[in-house]
Coordinates of N, CA and C in Angstrom, one line a residue:
M101 N -24.4 34.4 -32.3 CA -24.9 35.0 -31.1 C -25.5 36.3 -31.4
S102 N -26.3 36.8 -30.4 CA -27.1 38.0 -30.6 C -26.2 39.3 -30.6
D103 N -26.7 40.4 -31.1 CA -26.0 41.7 -31.1 C -26.2 42.4 -29.8
I104 N -27.0 41.8 -28.9 CA -27.3 42.4 -27.6 C -26.1 42.2 -26.7
R105 N -25.8 43.3 -25.9 CA -24.6 43.3 -25.0 C -25.1 43.8 -23.6
A106 N -24.3 43.5 -22.6 CA -24.5 44.0 -21.3 C -24.6 45.5 -21.3
G107 N -25.6 46.1 -20.6 CA -25.8 47.5 -20.6 C -26.8 48.0 -21.6
D108 N -27.2 47.2 -22.6 CA -28.1 47.6 -23.6 C -29.5 47.6 -23.0
L109 N -30.3 48.5 -23.6 CA -31.8 48.5 -23.3 C -32.4 47.6 -24.4
V110 N -33.4 46.8 -23.9 CA -34.1 45.9 -24.8 C -35.6 45.9 -24.6
E111 N -36.3 45.7 -25.6 CA -37.8 45.6 -25.5 C -38.2 44.2 -25.7
C112 N -39.1 43.7 -24.8 CA -39.6 42.4 -24.9 C -40.6 42.3 -26.1
I113 N -40.3 41.3 -27.0 CA -41.2 41.1 -28.2 C -41.9 39.8 -28.1
D114 N -41.6 39.0 -27.1 CA -42.2 37.6 -26.9 C -42.3 37.3 -25.5
D115 N -43.5 37.2 -24.9 CA -43.6 36.9 -23.5 C -44.3 35.6 -23.2
T116 N -44.3 34.7 -24.3 CA -45.0 33.4 -24.1 C -44.1 32.4 -23.5
P117 N -44.5 31.8 -22.4 CA -43.6 30.8 -21.7 C -43.4 29.6 -22.6
N118 N -42.2 29.0 -22.6 CA -41.9 27.8 -23.4 C -42.1 26.6 -22.6
R119 N -42.0 26.7 -21.3 CA -42.1 25.6 -20.4 C -43.1 25.8 -19.3
P120 N -43.8 24.7 -18.8 CA -44.8 24.9 -17.8 C -44.3 25.5 -16.5
E121 N -43.0 25.3 -16.2 CA -42.4 25.8 -15.0 C -42.1 27.2 -15.0
S122 N -42.2 27.9 -16.2 CA -41.9 29.3 -16.3 C -43.0 30.1 -15.6
Q123 N -42.6 30.7 -14.5 CA -43.6 31.5 -13.7 C -43.4 33.0 -13.9
I124 N -42.2 33.4 -14.1 CA -41.9 34.8 -14.2 C -41.4 35.1 -15.7
M125 N -42.1 35.9 -16.4 CA -41.8 36.3 -17.7 C -41.8 37.8 -17.9
P126 N -40.9 38.2 -18.8 CA -40.9 39.7 -19.1 C -42.2 40.1 -19.7
D127 N -42.6 41.3 -19.5 CA -43.9 41.8 -20.1 C -43.7 42.3 -21.5
L128 N -44.6 41.9 -22.4 CA -44.6 42.2 -23.8 C -44.6 43.8 -23.9
G129 N -43.6 44.3 -24.6 CA -43.5 45.7 -24.9 C -42.7 46.5 -23.8
A130 N -42.4 45.8 -22.7 CA -41.6 46.5 -21.6 C -40.2 46.6 -22.0
I131 N -39.5 47.7 -21.4 CA -38.1 47.9 -21.7 C -37.3 47.5 -20.5
Y132 N -36.2 46.7 -20.7 CA -35.4 46.2 -19.7 C -33.9 46.5 -19.9
T133 N -33.1 46.5 -18.9 CA -31.6 46.7 -19.0 C -31.0 45.3 -18.9
V134 N -30.1 45.0 -19.9 CA -29.4 43.7 -19.9 C -28.2 43.8 -18.9
T135 N -28.1 42.9 -17.9 CA -27.0 42.8 -17.0 C -25.9 42.0 -17.6
N136 N -26.2 40.9 -18.2 CA -25.2 40.0 -18.9 C -25.9 39.1 -19.9
I137 N -25.1 38.6 -20.7 CA -25.6 37.7 -21.8 C -24.6 36.6 -21.9
R138 N -25.0 35.3 -22.1 CA -24.1 34.2 -22.2 C -24.6 33.2 -23.2
A139 N -23.6 32.6 -23.9 CA -24.0 31.6 -24.9 C -24.6 30.4 -24.2
V140 N -25.7 29.9 -24.8 CA -26.4 28.7 -24.4 C -26.8 27.9 -25.6
G141 N -26.2 26.8 -25.8 CA -26.5 26.0 -27.0 C -26.1 26.8 -28.2
D142 N -27.0 26.9 -29.2 CA -26.8 27.7 -30.4 C -27.4 29.1 -30.3
G143 N -27.8 29.5 -29.1 CA -28.4 30.8 -28.9 C -27.7 31.6 -27.8
A144 N -28.4 32.4 -27.1 CA -27.9 33.2 -26.0 C -29.0 33.4 -24.9
S145 N -28.6 33.5 -23.7 CA -29.4 33.7 -22.6 C -29.2 35.1 -22.0
V146 N -30.2 35.9 -21.8 CA -30.1 37.3 -21.4 C -30.6 37.4 -19.9
R147 N -29.8 38.0 -19.1 CA -30.2 38.4 -17.7 C -30.6 39.8 -17.7
L148 N -31.6 40.1 -16.9 CA -32.1 41.5 -16.9 C -32.0 42.1 -15.5
K149 N -31.7 43.4 -15.5 CA -31.6 44.1 -14.2 C -32.9 44.2 -13.4
E150 N -34.0 44.4 -14.1 CA -35.3 44.6 -13.5 C -36.1 43.4 -13.2
L151 N -35.7 42.2 -13.6 CA -36.5 41.0 -13.5 C -35.6 39.8 -13.3
T152 N -35.9 38.9 -12.4 CA -35.1 37.7 -12.1 C -36.0 36.5 -12.3
P153 N -35.5 35.4 -13.0 CA -36.3 34.2 -13.1 C -36.5 33.5 -11.8
S154 N -37.5 32.7 -11.6 CA -37.8 32.0 -10.4 C -37.1 30.7 -10.3
C155 N -36.4 30.2 -11.3 CA -35.9 28.8 -11.3 C -34.9 28.6 -10.2
H156 N -34.2 29.7 -9.8 CA -33.2 29.6 -8.7 C -33.8 29.2 -7.4
L157 N -35.1 29.3 -7.3 CA -35.8 29.0 -6.0 C -36.1 27.5 -5.9
G158 N -35.5 26.7 -6.8 CA -35.6 25.2 -6.7 C -36.3 24.6 -7.9
G159 N -36.2 25.3 -9.0 CA -36.8 24.7 -10.3 C -35.9 23.6 -10.9
V160 N -36.0 23.5 -12.2 CA -35.3 22.5 -12.9 C -33.8 22.4 -12.6
C161 N -33.1 23.5 -12.8 CA -31.7 23.5 -12.6 C -31.2 24.1 -11.3
A162 N -31.9 25.1 -10.8 CA -31.6 25.8 -9.6 C -30.2 26.4 -9.6
C163 N -29.7 26.8 -10.8 CA -28.3 27.3 -10.9 C -28.2 28.8 -10.5
G164 N -29.3 29.5 -10.6 CA -29.2 31.0 -10.2 C -28.6 31.8 -11.3
D165 N -28.3 31.2 -12.5 CA -27.7 32.0 -13.6 C -28.6 32.0 -14.8
C166 N -29.8 31.7 -14.7 CA -30.7 31.6 -15.8 C -31.2 33.0 -16.3
G167 N -31.7 33.0 -17.5 CA -32.2 34.2 -18.0 C -33.3 33.8 -19.0
W168 N -33.5 34.7 -20.0 CA -34.4 34.4 -21.1 C -33.7 34.4 -22.4
D169 N -34.3 33.7 -23.4 CA -33.7 33.6 -24.7 C -33.6 35.0 -25.3
A170 N -32.4 35.3 -25.9 CA -32.2 36.6 -26.5 C -33.1 36.9 -27.6
G171 N -33.7 35.9 -28.2 CA -34.7 36.1 -29.3 C -36.0 36.7 -28.8
R172 N -36.2 36.7 -27.5 CA -37.4 37.3 -27.0 C -37.3 38.9 -26.9
F173 N -36.1 39.4 -27.2 CA -35.9 40.8 -27.1 C -35.4 41.5 -28.3
R174 N -35.7 42.8 -28.4 CA -35.2 43.6 -29.5 C -34.4 44.7 -28.9
K175 N -33.2 45.0 -29.4 CA -32.3 46.0 -28.9 C -33.0 47.4 -29.2
V176 N -33.0 48.2 -28.1 CA -33.5 49.6 -28.3 C -32.4 50.5 -28.5
Y177 N -32.5 51.3 -29.6 CA -31.5 52.3 -30.0 C -31.4 53.4 -28.9
R178 N -30.3 53.6 -28.4 CA -30.1 54.7 -27.4 C -29.0 55.6 -27.9
P179 N -29.4 56.8 -28.4 CA -28.4 57.7 -28.9 C -27.6 58.3 -27.8
N180 N -26.4 58.7 -28.1 CA -25.5 59.3 -27.1 C -25.9 60.8 -26.8
G181 N -25.4 61.3 -25.8 CA -25.8 62.7 -25.3 C -25.5 63.8 -26.3
E182 N -24.4 63.6 -27.1 CA -24.0 64.6 -28.0 C -25.0 64.7 -29.2
F183 N -25.5 63.6 -29.6 CA -26.5 63.5 -30.6 C -27.8 64.2 -30.2
I184 N -28.3 63.9 -29.0 CA -29.5 64.6 -28.4 C -29.3 66.1 -28.3
A185 N -28.1 66.5 -27.8 CA -27.8 67.9 -27.7 C -27.9 68.6 -29.1
S186 N -27.4 67.9 -30.1 CA -27.4 68.5 -31.4 C -28.8 68.8 -32.0
L187 N -29.7 68.0 -31.5 CA -31.1 68.2 -32.0 C -31.7 69.5 -31.4
F188 N -31.2 69.9 -30.3 CA -31.8 71.1 -29.6 C -30.9 72.4 -29.8
C189 N -29.8 72.3 -30.5 CA -28.9 73.5 -30.6 C -29.5 74.6 -31.4
D190 N -30.4 74.3 -32.4 CA -31.0 75.4 -33.2 C -32.4 75.8 -32.7
V191 N -32.9 75.3 -31.6 CA -34.2 75.6 -31.0 C -34.1 76.9 -30.2
P192 N -34.9 77.9 -30.6 CA -34.9 79.2 -29.8 C -35.3 78.9 -28.4
D193 N -34.8 79.8 -27.5 CA -35.1 79.7 -26.1 C -36.6 79.9 -25.8
R194 N -37.2 80.8 -26.6 CA -38.6 81.2 -26.4 C -39.3 81.2 -27.8
V195 N -40.4 80.6 -27.9 CA -41.1 80.6 -29.2 C -42.3 81.5 -29.0
E196 N -42.4 82.5 -29.9 CA -43.5 83.5 -29.8 C -44.7 82.9 -30.4
A197 N -45.8 82.9 -29.6 CA -47.1 82.4 -30.0 C -47.9 83.6 -30.5
P198 N -48.7 83.4 -31.5 CA -49.6 84.5 -32.0 C -50.6 84.8 -30.9
E199 N -51.0 86.0 -30.8 CA -52.1 86.4 -29.9 C -53.4 85.9 -30.4
L200 N -54.3 85.5 -29.5 CA -55.6 85.0 -29.9 C -56.5 86.3 -30.1
V201 N -57.3 86.3 -31.1 CA -58.2 87.4 -31.4 C -59.6 86.9 -31.3
D202 N -60.4 87.6 -30.5 CA -61.8 87.2 -30.3 C -62.7 87.6 -31.5

């Protein structure tokens, strides 16, 4: 199964529909939040917070629990707050810029 988990940020790396009934697809390069992931066959299906498939409107299965193949997404590294703060701890409050001379 995928290393993607609920709450992860993912980037879409494949927006090509696999089936003719696929009407709503994630945008290539867009960042999404994973709401849940479930095993499907030998892979995984990813549900997204920002985008919902249209199949629940009467498509092939109409289960309302569909998503997209996890292979369409790449996990986006999201460092924790302490790491980000450590990057700025040695930055001076004010940087002196040299004066311009005409």
